[in-house]
CSV table of C-alpha atoms in Angstrom, one decimal:
chain,number,residue,atom,x,y,z
A,233,MET,CA,4.6,30.2,-4.3
A,234,THR,CA,2.6,30.2,-0.7
A,235,GLU,CA,2.7,26.8,-0.3
A,236,SER,CA,5.7,23.3,-0.7
A,237,ILE,CA,4.1,20.8,-3.6
A,238,THR,CA,5.1,17.8,-2.2
A,239,TYR,CA,4.8,14.1,-4.1
A,240,ALA,CA,1.3,13.3,-2.2
A,241,ALA,CA,0.3,16.6,-3.1
A,242,ALA,CA,0.5,15.5,-6.4
A,243,GLY,CA,-1.2,12.6,-6.2
A,244,VAL,CA,1.3,9.8,-5.5
A,245,ASP,CA,1.1,8.3,-1.6
A,246,THR,CA,4.1,6.0,-1.7
A,247,GLU,CA,3.0,4.6,1.7
A,248,ALA,CA,0.0,3.3,0.2
A,249,GLY,CA,2.2,1.6,-2.2
A,250,ASP,CA,4.2,0.3,0.4
A,251,LYS,CA,0.8,-1.2,1.9
A,252,ALA,CA,-0.2,-3.0,-0.5
A,253,VAL,CA,3.0,-4.6,-1.2
A,254,GLU,CA,2.6,-6.1,2.3
A,255,LEU,CA,-1.3,-7.5,1.7
A,256,MET,CA,0.1,-9.3,-1.6
A,257,LYS,CA,3.2,-10.6,-0.2
A,258,ASP,CA,2.1,-13.6,1.0
A,259,ALA,CA,-0.2,-14.5,-2.2
A,260,VAL,CA,3.2,-13.7,-4.2
A,261,ARG,CA,5.5,-15.9,-1.9
A,262,ALA,CA,2.7,-18.9,-2.1
A,263,THR,CA,4.0,-19.5,-6.4
A,264,HIS,CA,7.8,-19.6,-5.2
A,265,GLY,CA,9.5,-23.1,-5.4
A,266,PRO,CA,13.2,-23.8,-4.0
A,267,GLN,CA,14.1,-21.7,-7.1
A,268,VAL,CA,13.5,-19.0,-6.1
A,269,LEU,CA,15.7,-16.7,-4.7
A,270,GLY,CA,15.6,-13.6,-2.2
A,271,GLY,CA,11.4,-13.1,-1.8
A,272,VAL,CA,10.0,-10.0,-2.6
A,273,GLY,CA,10.6,-6.4,-2.7
A,274,GLY,CA,13.6,-6.4,-4.7
A,275,PHE,CA,14.8,-5.1,-7.8
A,276,ALA,CA,15.0,-8.0,-9.2
A,277,GLY,CA,13.3,-11.4,-9.5
A,278,LEU,CA,15.8,-14.0,-9.4
A,279,PHE,CA,14.9,-17.8,-10.7
A,280,ASP,CA,18.1,-20.7,-10.2
A,281,ALA,CA,18.1,-21.8,-13.5
A,282,SER,CA,20.5,-24.3,-13.1
A,283,ALA,CA,17.7,-26.9,-13.7
A,284,LEU,CA,18.3,-26.0,-17.1
A,285,VAL,CA,21.4,-28.0,-17.4
A,286,GLY,CA,19.7,-31.0,-17.5
A,287,TYR,CA,18.4,-30.3,-21.0
A,288,ARG,CA,20.3,-31.0,-24.0
A,289,ARG,CA,19.2,-27.9,-26.2
A,290,PRO,CA,16.5,-25.9,-24.2
A,291,LEU,CA,14.9,-23.0,-25.9
A,292,LEU,CA,13.6,-20.3,-24.2
A,293,ALA,CA,10.3,-18.7,-24.9
A,294,THR,CA,8.9,-15.3,-23.8
A,295,SER,CA,5.1,-13.6,-23.8
A,296,THR,CA,3.9,-10.3,-22.5
A,297,ASP,CA,0.2,-9.2,-23.1
A,298,GLY,CA,-2.5,-7.5,-20.7
A,299,VAL,CA,-6.4,-8.1,-20.6
A,300,GLY,CA,-7.6,-5.3,-22.6
A,301,THR,CA,-10.8,-3.5,-21.6
A,302,LYS,CA,-12.1,-6.3,-19.6
A,303,VAL,CA,-10.7,-4.6,-16.9
A,304,ALA,CA,-13.2,-1.7,-17.1
A,305,ILE,CA,-16.1,-4.4,-16.4
A,306,ALA,CA,-13.9,-5.5,-13.2
A,307,GLN,CA,-13.6,-1.1,-11.9
A,308,ALA,CA,-17.6,-1.1,-13.1
A,309,MET,CA,-18.4,-4.3,-10.7
A,310,ASP,CA,-15.7,-3.2,-8.2
A,311,VAL,CA,-14.3,-6.8,-7.8
A,312,HIS,CA,-10.9,-7.3,-8.5
A,313,ASP,CA,-9.5,-10.5,-7.5
A,314,THR,CA,-10.2,-13.0,-10.4
A,315,ILE,CA,-8.7,-10.4,-13.3
A,316,GLY,CA,-5.2,-11.7,-12.9
A,317,PHE,CA,-6.4,-14.9,-14.1
A,318,ASP,CA,-7.3,-13.3,-17.7
A,319,LEU,CA,-3.7,-11.9,-17.2
A,320,VAL,CA,-1.7,-14.9,-16.9
A,321,GLY,CA,-4.1,-16.9,-19.1
A,322,MET,CA,-2.9,-14.4,-22.1
A,323,VAL,CA,0.4,-14.7,-20.9
A,324,VAL,CA,1.3,-18.3,-20.0
A,325,ASP,CA,-1.0,-20.2,-22.6
A,326,ASP,CA,0.7,-18.3,-25.7
A,327,ILE,CA,4.0,-19.9,-24.0
A,328,VAL,CA,2.5,-23.4,-24.1
A,329,VAL,CA,1.7,-23.3,-27.5
A,330,VAL,CA,5.2,-24.0,-28.0
A,331,GLY,CA,5.5,-26.8,-26.0
A,332,ALA,CA,7.3,-25.0,-23.2
A,333,LYS,CA,7.0,-24.9,-19.7
A,334,PRO,CA,5.9,-21.4,-18.3
A,335,LEU,CA,8.6,-21.0,-15.2
A,336,PHE,CA,8.4,-17.5,-13.8
A,337,MET,CA,6.1,-14.6,-14.8
A,338,THR,CA,6.4,-10.7,-13.7
A,339,ASP,CA,3.0,-8.1,-13.8
A,340,TYR,CA,2.9,-4.7,-14.5
A,341,ILE,CA,-0.4,-2.8,-12.7
A,342,ALA,CA,-0.6,0.7,-13.3
A,343,CYS,CA,-3.3,3.5,-11.7
A,344,GLY,CA,-4.8,6.6,-11.3
A,345,ARG,CA,-4.7,6.1,-7.4
A,346,VAL,CA,-3.3,3.1,-5.0
A,347,VAL,CA,-5.9,1.8,-3.1
A,348,PRO,CA,-4.3,-0.8,-1.4
A,349,GLU,CA,-6.5,-3.2,-0.8
A,350,ARG,CA,-7.9,-3.4,-4.9
A,351,ILE,CA,-4.0,-3.5,-5.8
A,352,ALA,CA,-3.6,-7.0,-3.5
A,353,ASP,CA,-6.9,-8.5,-5.2
A,354,VAL,CA,-5.3,-7.9,-8.3
A,355,VAL,CA,-2.3,-9.4,-7.4
A,356,ARG,CA,-3.8,-12.0,-5.4
A,357,GLY,CA,-5.6,-12.9,-8.2
A,358,ILE,CA,-2.4,-12.9,-10.6
A,359,ALA,CA,-0.7,-15.5,-7.7
A,360,ALA,CA,-3.1,-18.2,-7.7
A,361,ALA,CA,-3.7,-18.3,-11.6
A,362,CYS,CA,0.0,-18.5,-11.6
A,363,SER,CA,-0.2,-21.3,-9.2
A,364,VAL,CA,-2.6,-23.3,-12.0
A,365,ALA,CA,0.0,-22.7,-14.2
A,366,GLY,CA,2.9,-23.9,-12.0
A,367,THR,CA,4.9,-20.9,-12.6
A,368,ALA,CA,6.3,-18.3,-10.0
A,369,LEU,CA,4.9,-14.8,-9.9
A,370,VAL,CA,9.1,-13.0,-9.3
A,371,GLY,CA,8.2,-9.7,-9.2
A,372,GLY,CA,6.0,-7.1,-10.5
A,373,GLU,CA,5.6,-2.7,-10.0
A,374,THR,CA,2.8,-0.9,-9.9
A,375,ALA,CA,3.0,2.6,-10.6
A,376,GLU,CA,0.3,5.2,-9.8
A,377,HIS,CA,-0.3,8.2,-12.7
A,378,PRO,CA,-2.3,10.6,-11.4
A,379,GLY,CA,-3.5,12.4,-14.3
A,380,LEU,CA,-3.6,10.4,-16.9
A,381,LEU,CA,-5.4,7.9,-15.0
A,382,GLY,CA,-8.9,8.3,-13.3
A,383,PRO,CA,-8.5,7.6,-9.3
A,384,ASP,CA,-10.2,4.3,-9.8
A,385,GLU,CA,-9.2,3.2,-13.1
A,386,TYR,CA,-5.7,0.7,-13.3
A,387,ASP,CA,-4.8,-1.3,-16.1
A,388,VAL,CA,-2.2,-4.5,-16.0
A,389,ALA,CA,0.3,-6.1,-18.1
A,390,GLY,CA,2.4,-8.5,-17.6
A,391,ALA,CA,5.5,-11.4,-19.1
A,392,ALA,CA,6.3,-14.7,-18.6
A,393,THR,CA,8.9,-17.0,-19.6
A,394,GLY,CA,9.3,-20.4,-20.1
A,395,VAL,CA,11.4,-23.5,-21.7
A,396,VAL,CA,11.2,-26.3,-24.1
A,397,GLU,CA,13.4,-29.1,-25.5
A,398,ALA,CA,14.4,-28.4,-28.7
A,399,ASP,CA,13.0,-31.4,-30.3
A,400,GLY,CA,9.7,-30.9,-28.3
A,401,LEU,CA,9.1,-28.2,-30.0
A,402,LEU,CA,5.6,-28.1,-31.3
A,403,GLY,CA,4.4,-26.1,-34.4
A,404,PRO,CA,3.8,-25.9,-38.2
A,405,GLU,CA,6.8,-28.1,-38.6
A,406,ARG,CA,5.3,-31.2,-36.9
A,407,VAL,CA,1.6,-30.8,-38.2
A,408,ARG,CA,0.9,-33.4,-41.3
A,409,VAL,CA,-1.8,-34.3,-43.7
A,410,GLY,CA,-4.3,-36.1,-41.8
A,411,ASP,CA,-4.2,-34.8,-38.5
A,412,VAL,CA,-7.1,-33.9,-36.1
A,413,LEU,CA,-8.1,-30.6,-34.2
A,414,VAL,CA,-9.1,-31.3,-31.2
A,415,ALA,CA,-10.8,-28.5,-29.2
A,416,LEU,CA,-11.0,-27.3,-26.1
A,417,GLY,CA,-13.8,-25.6,-24.5
A,418,SER,CA,-13.2,-21.9,-23.0
A,419,SER,CA,-15.0,-20.7,-20.1
A,420,GLY,CA,-16.3,-17.7,-22.0
A,421,LEU,CA,-15.3,-14.7,-23.4
A,422,HIS,CA,-11.9,-14.9,-21.9
A,423,SER,CA,-10.1,-12.1,-21.9
A,424,ASN,CA,-10.8,-10.7,-26.1
A,425,GLY,CA,-13.3,-8.7,-28.2
A,426,TYR,CA,-14.7,-6.6,-24.7
A,427,SER,CA,-14.5,-3.4,-26.6
A,428,LEU,CA,-17.7,-5.0,-29.1
A,429,VAL,CA,-19.2,-6.6,-26.5
A,430,ARG,CA,-19.2,-3.5,-23.8
A,431,ARG,CA,-20.3,-1.3,-27.1
A,432,VAL,CA,-23.3,-4.1,-27.4
A,433,VAL,CA,-24.1,-3.8,-23.7
A,434,GLU,CA,-23.7,0.1,-24.3
A,435,VAL,CA,-26.2,-0.2,-27.0
A,436,ALA,CA,-29.1,-2.4,-25.5
A,437,GLY,CA,-28.8,-0.4,-22.4
A,438,TRP,CA,-28.3,-3.3,-20.4
A,439,SER,CA,-26.8,-3.1,-16.8
A,440,LEU,CA,-24.2,-5.7,-15.3
A,441,ASP,CA,-26.6,-6.3,-12.4
A,442,ARG,CA,-29.2,-7.6,-15.6
A,443,ASP,CA,-30.2,-11.0,-14.7
A,444,VAL,CA,-30.1,-12.8,-17.9
A,445,PRO,CA,-31.7,-16.4,-17.5
A,446,GLU,CA,-30.2,-17.4,-20.8
A,447,LEU,CA,-26.7,-17.2,-19.0
A,448,GLY,CA,-28.3,-18.5,-15.5
A,449,ARG,CA,-26.2,-15.7,-13.7
A,450,THR,CA,-26.6,-11.9,-13.7
A,451,LEU,CA,-25.0,-10.1,-17.3
A,452,GLY,CA,-21.8,-8.7,-15.1
A,453,ALA,CA,-20.8,-12.2,-13.4
A,454,GLU,CA,-20.9,-13.3,-17.3
A,455,LEU,CA,-18.5,-11.3,-18.3
A,456,LEU,CA,-15.8,-10.9,-15.9
A,457,GLU,CA,-15.7,-14.8,-15.6
A,458,PRO,CA,-12.0,-15.5,-15.5
A,459,THR,CA,-10.3,-16.8,-18.7
A,460,ARG,CA,-9.4,-20.5,-18.5
A,461,VAL,CA,-5.7,-20.9,-17.5
A,462,TYR,CA,-4.8,-24.4,-19.8
A,463,ALA,CA,-1.1,-24.1,-19.6
A,464,SER,CA,-0.5,-27.3,-17.3
A,465,ASP,CA,-3.1,-29.3,-18.7
A,466,CYS,CA,-1.6,-28.8,-22.1
A,467,LEU,CA,1.6,-30.2,-21.2
A,468,ALA,CA,-0.1,-32.6,-19.1
A,469,LEU,CA,-1.6,-33.5,-22.9
A,470,VAL,CA,1.7,-33.8,-24.3
A,471,GLU,CA,2.7,-35.7,-21.8
A,472,ARG,CA,0.4,-38.4,-21.5
A,473,ALA,CA,-0.1,-38.6,-25.4
A,474,GLY,CA,3.0,-40.1,-26.4
A,475,GLY,CA,4.1,-37.6,-29.2
A,476,ALA,CA,1.0,-37.1,-30.5
A,477,VAL,CA,0.2,-33.9,-30.4
A,478,HIS,CA,1.5,-31.8,-32.9
A,479,ALA,CA,1.1,-28.1,-32.4
A,480,PHE,CA,-1.7,-26.1,-30.0
A,481,SER,CA,-3.3,-22.7,-31.0
A,482,HIS,CA,-4.5,-20.4,-28.6
A,483,VAL,CA,-7.6,-18.8,-29.3
A,484,THR,CA,-6.9,-15.2,-28.5
A,485,GLY,CA,-8.1,-11.7,-30.5
A,486,GLY,CA,-8.8,-12.1,-34.3
A,487,GLY,CA,-10.8,-15.6,-33.0
A,488,LEU,CA,-10.5,-19.5,-34.1
A,489,ALA,CA,-9.6,-19.5,-37.6
A,490,ALA,CA,-7.2,-16.7,-37.8
A,491,ASN,CA,-5.3,-18.5,-34.7
A,492,VAL,CA,-5.5,-21.8,-36.3
A,493,ALA,CA,-3.8,-21.2,-39.6
A,494,ARG,CA,-1.4,-19.7,-37.5
A,495,VAL,CA,0.1,-22.4,-36.8
A,496,LEU,CA,-0.4,-24.7,-39.5
A,497,PRO,CA,2.5,-24.8,-42.4
A,498,ALA,CA,2.1,-23.4,-45.8
A,499,GLY,CA,-0.1,-25.9,-48.3
A,500,LEU,CA,-2.2,-26.9,-45.6
A,501,VAL,CA,-5.8,-26.6,-44.9
A,502,ALA,CA,-8.1,-27.3,-41.7
A,503,ASP,CA,-11.4,-28.0,-42.3
A,504,VAL,CA,-13.8,-26.7,-40.0
A,505,PRO,CA,-17.7,-27.5,-39.7
A,506,ARG,CA,-19.6,-24.5,-38.0
A,507,GLY,CA,-21.6,-26.5,-36.4
A,508,SER,CA,-19.3,-29.2,-34.7
A,509,TRP,CA,-19.9,-27.6,-31.4
A,510,THR,CA,-23.1,-26.1,-29.8
A,511,LEU,CA,-22.2,-22.0,-29.0
A,512,PRO,CA,-22.2,-21.1,-25.2
A,513,PRO,CA,-25.6,-18.8,-24.8
A,514,VAL,CA,-23.2,-16.1,-24.3
A,515,PHE,CA,-21.7,-15.7,-28.1
A,516,SER,CA,-25.5,-15.7,-29.2
A,517,LEU,CA,-26.4,-13.0,-26.8
A,518,VAL,CA,-23.9,-10.7,-27.7
A,519,GLN,CA,-24.4,-11.8,-31.9
A,520,ALA,CA,-28.6,-10.9,-31.5
A,521,ALA,CA,-28.2,-8.2,-28.9
A,522,GLY,CA,-26.1,-6.3,-31.3
A,523,GLY,CA,-27.0,-7.5,-34.5
A,524,VAL,CA,-23.4,-8.4,-35.0
A,525,PRO,CA,-22.7,-9.7,-38.2
A,526,TRP,CA,-21.6,-14.0,-37.5
A,527,THR,CA,-18.5,-13.1,-39.3
A,528,ASP,CA,-17.4,-10.4,-37.4
A,529,LEU,CA,-18.1,-12.5,-34.1
A,530,GLU,CA,-16.2,-15.0,-35.4
A,531,ARG,CA,-13.4,-12.7,-36.3
A,532,THR,CA,-13.3,-11.1,-32.9
A,533,LEU,CA,-14.3,-13.7,-30.1
A,534,ASN,CA,-13.5,-17.0,-29.0
A,535,LEU,CA,-17.0,-19.0,-29.9
A,536,GLY,CA,-16.6,-21.2,-26.7
A,537,VAL,CA,-12.9,-22.7,-28.4
A,538,GLY,CA,-10.2,-21.5,-25.9
A,539,MET,CA,-7.0,-23.7,-27.0
A,540,VAL,CA,-6.8,-26.2,-30.2
A,541,ALA,CA,-4.6,-28.9,-30.1
A,542,ILE,CA,-3.7,-30.7,-33.6
A,543,VAL,CA,-2.7,-34.1,-33.0
A,544,ASP,CA,-1.8,-37.3,-34.9
A,545,ALA,CA,-5.4,-38.6,-36.4
A,546,ALA,CA,-4.5,-42.0,-34.3
A,547,GLY,CA,-4.2,-40.2,-31.3
A,548,ALA,CA,-7.2,-38.1,-31.2
A,549,ASP,CA,-9.3,-40.1,-29.2
A,550,ALA,CA,-7.2,-41.0,-26.8
A,551,VAL,CA,-6.4,-37.2,-26.2
A,552,GLN,CA,-9.8,-36.3,-26.1
A,553,ARG,CA,-10.3,-38.6,-23.5
A,554,HIS,CA,-6.7,-37.5,-21.5
A,555,ALA,CA,-8.9,-33.9,-21.8
A,556,ALA,CA,-11.7,-35.3,-20.2
A,557,GLU,CA,-10.0,-36.8,-17.4
A,558,LEU,CA,-8.1,-33.3,-16.8
A,559,GLY,CA,-11.4,-31.8,-16.3
A,560,LEU,CA,-11.6,-30.2,-19.8
A,561,THR,CA,-14.4,-29.9,-22.5
A,562,ALA,CA,-13.1,-31.5,-25.5
A,563,TRP,CA,-14.3,-32.9,-29.2
A,564,HIS,CA,-13.0,-32.9,-32.5
A,565,LEU,CA,-13.5,-30.1,-34.4
A,566,GLY,CA,-12.2,-30.9,-37.8
A,567,GLU,CA,-9.2,-32.4,-40.3
A,568,VAL,CA,-5.9,-31.0,-41.5
A,569,ARG,CA,-5.8,-31.6,-45.3
A,570,ALA,CA,-3.8,-30.6,-48.4
A,571,LEU,CA,-4.4,-27.5,-50.2
A,572,ASP,CA,-7.0,-27.7,-53.1
A,573,PRO,CA,-6.0,-25.5,-56.1
A,574,GLU,CA,-9.4,-25.5,-57.2
A,575,ARG,CA,-11.4,-25.2,-54.4
A,576,ASP,CA,-9.2,-23.4,-52.3
A,577,THR,CA,-8.3,-20.7,-54.9
A,578,ASP,CA,-11.0,-18.2,-54.4
A,579,ALA,CA,-10.6,-15.2,-52.4
A,580,LEU,CA,-9.7,-14.6,-48.7
A,581,GLY,CA,-13.0,-14.1,-46.8
A,582,PRO,CA,-15.5,-15.2,-43.9
A,583,ASP,CA,-15.0,-19.1,-45.1
A,584,LEU,CA,-11.3,-19.5,-45.6
A,585,VAL,CA,-9.1,-17.2,-43.3
A,586,ALA,CA,-4.9,-17.1,-43.9
A,587,GLY,CA,-2.0,-15.1,-43.8
A,588,THR,CA,-2.8,-13.1,-40.1
A,589,LYS,CA,-1.0,-12.0,-37.6
A,590,GLY,CA,1.7,-11.6,-40.7
A,591,VAL,CA,2.1,-15.5,-40.7
A,592,GLN,CA,2.0,-16.4,-44.1
A,593,GLY,CA,1.2,-20.3,-43.2
A,594,GLY,CA,-1.3,-22.5,-44.0
A,595,ALA,CA,-5.2,-22.0,-44.1
A,596,VAL,CA,-8.9,-22.5,-42.0
A,597,ARG,CA,-12.0,-23.5,-44.6
A,598,LEU,CA,-15.2,-23.0,-42.0
A,599,SER,CA,-18.1,-24.0,-43.5
A,600,GLY,CA,-21.5,-24.6,-42.4
A,601,THR,CA,-24.1,-22.7,-39.6
A,602,TYR,CA,-23.4,-22.5,-35.6
A,603,ARG,CA,-25.3,-24.5,-33.8
A,604,THR,CA,-26.5,-22.1,-31.0
A,605,ALA,CA,-28.0,-23.5,-27.8
């Protein structure tokens, strides 16, 4: 061997990693309140949990997730400051489903090569979304994986912890016959189903800079639209509704029916007419461009519904009004009823969905056809 092999020669640039931290640390600090101790750069993030002393029976909630292959769109467009909203939305909005307030979050970025400006853009987006969610970003890690990922490839993941008072826990135990489903509109595709969407785009031969009249912008801009972060708004709805909110369902992988079924108790069915809302154009576009069966589309994408609140019928109008005050599009999506042995004994299929994600709870019956713009 005629020359020494260094870590840098192996493809890892520690100085670039240090520069990335310098570029991102102000954005991270901006999410810190007095509960965060130690600042940026420690081995562990510290969060003062003394506020939990005021809880009668605090329950900790935790969630972890990534953003899937949507990162391929960000990389193709060389736009990296919005993918953080997708990450935060996927993580903290799973926590708020049980009524928990997300307290703090950590992130993990794996990349083929550390480009400080690019990594800083990703983290700035995460920090901005944490601010929207009222969540502290207390730590993270960037790992350089040359040879495993391409020089311009990266993936992101994160985890968060929240807290809810035990007697304020939301979920199937609170849902009753006669409850109403209130839909909260999505900002677009959010972060699920991008393997399908990307395949449709590839087969159609469309470029990301293609202007799409139905969308009013380029295809790439639509596909990169950040996920709406609902956490603060959902907590506000719970507070304003005075006990009317019984459960939330975060509509992510698996689609609307599968995720709503997860928060219904056994023996109850939610009836959802497909025509109770108009699909945003991007969903019809994906369906038409790829000839995607509607049943497959609704098992994969959110179809314009990002979150569902299941509420007492008497409070449904107020919840919709409060949602509008918070800037959310909301509408009456369906109702909860008791399972009918005669009506609901047909085999599970595209119109009757239950038993997803390993949860043997209630079911959702879809009916009719979708309205398209």
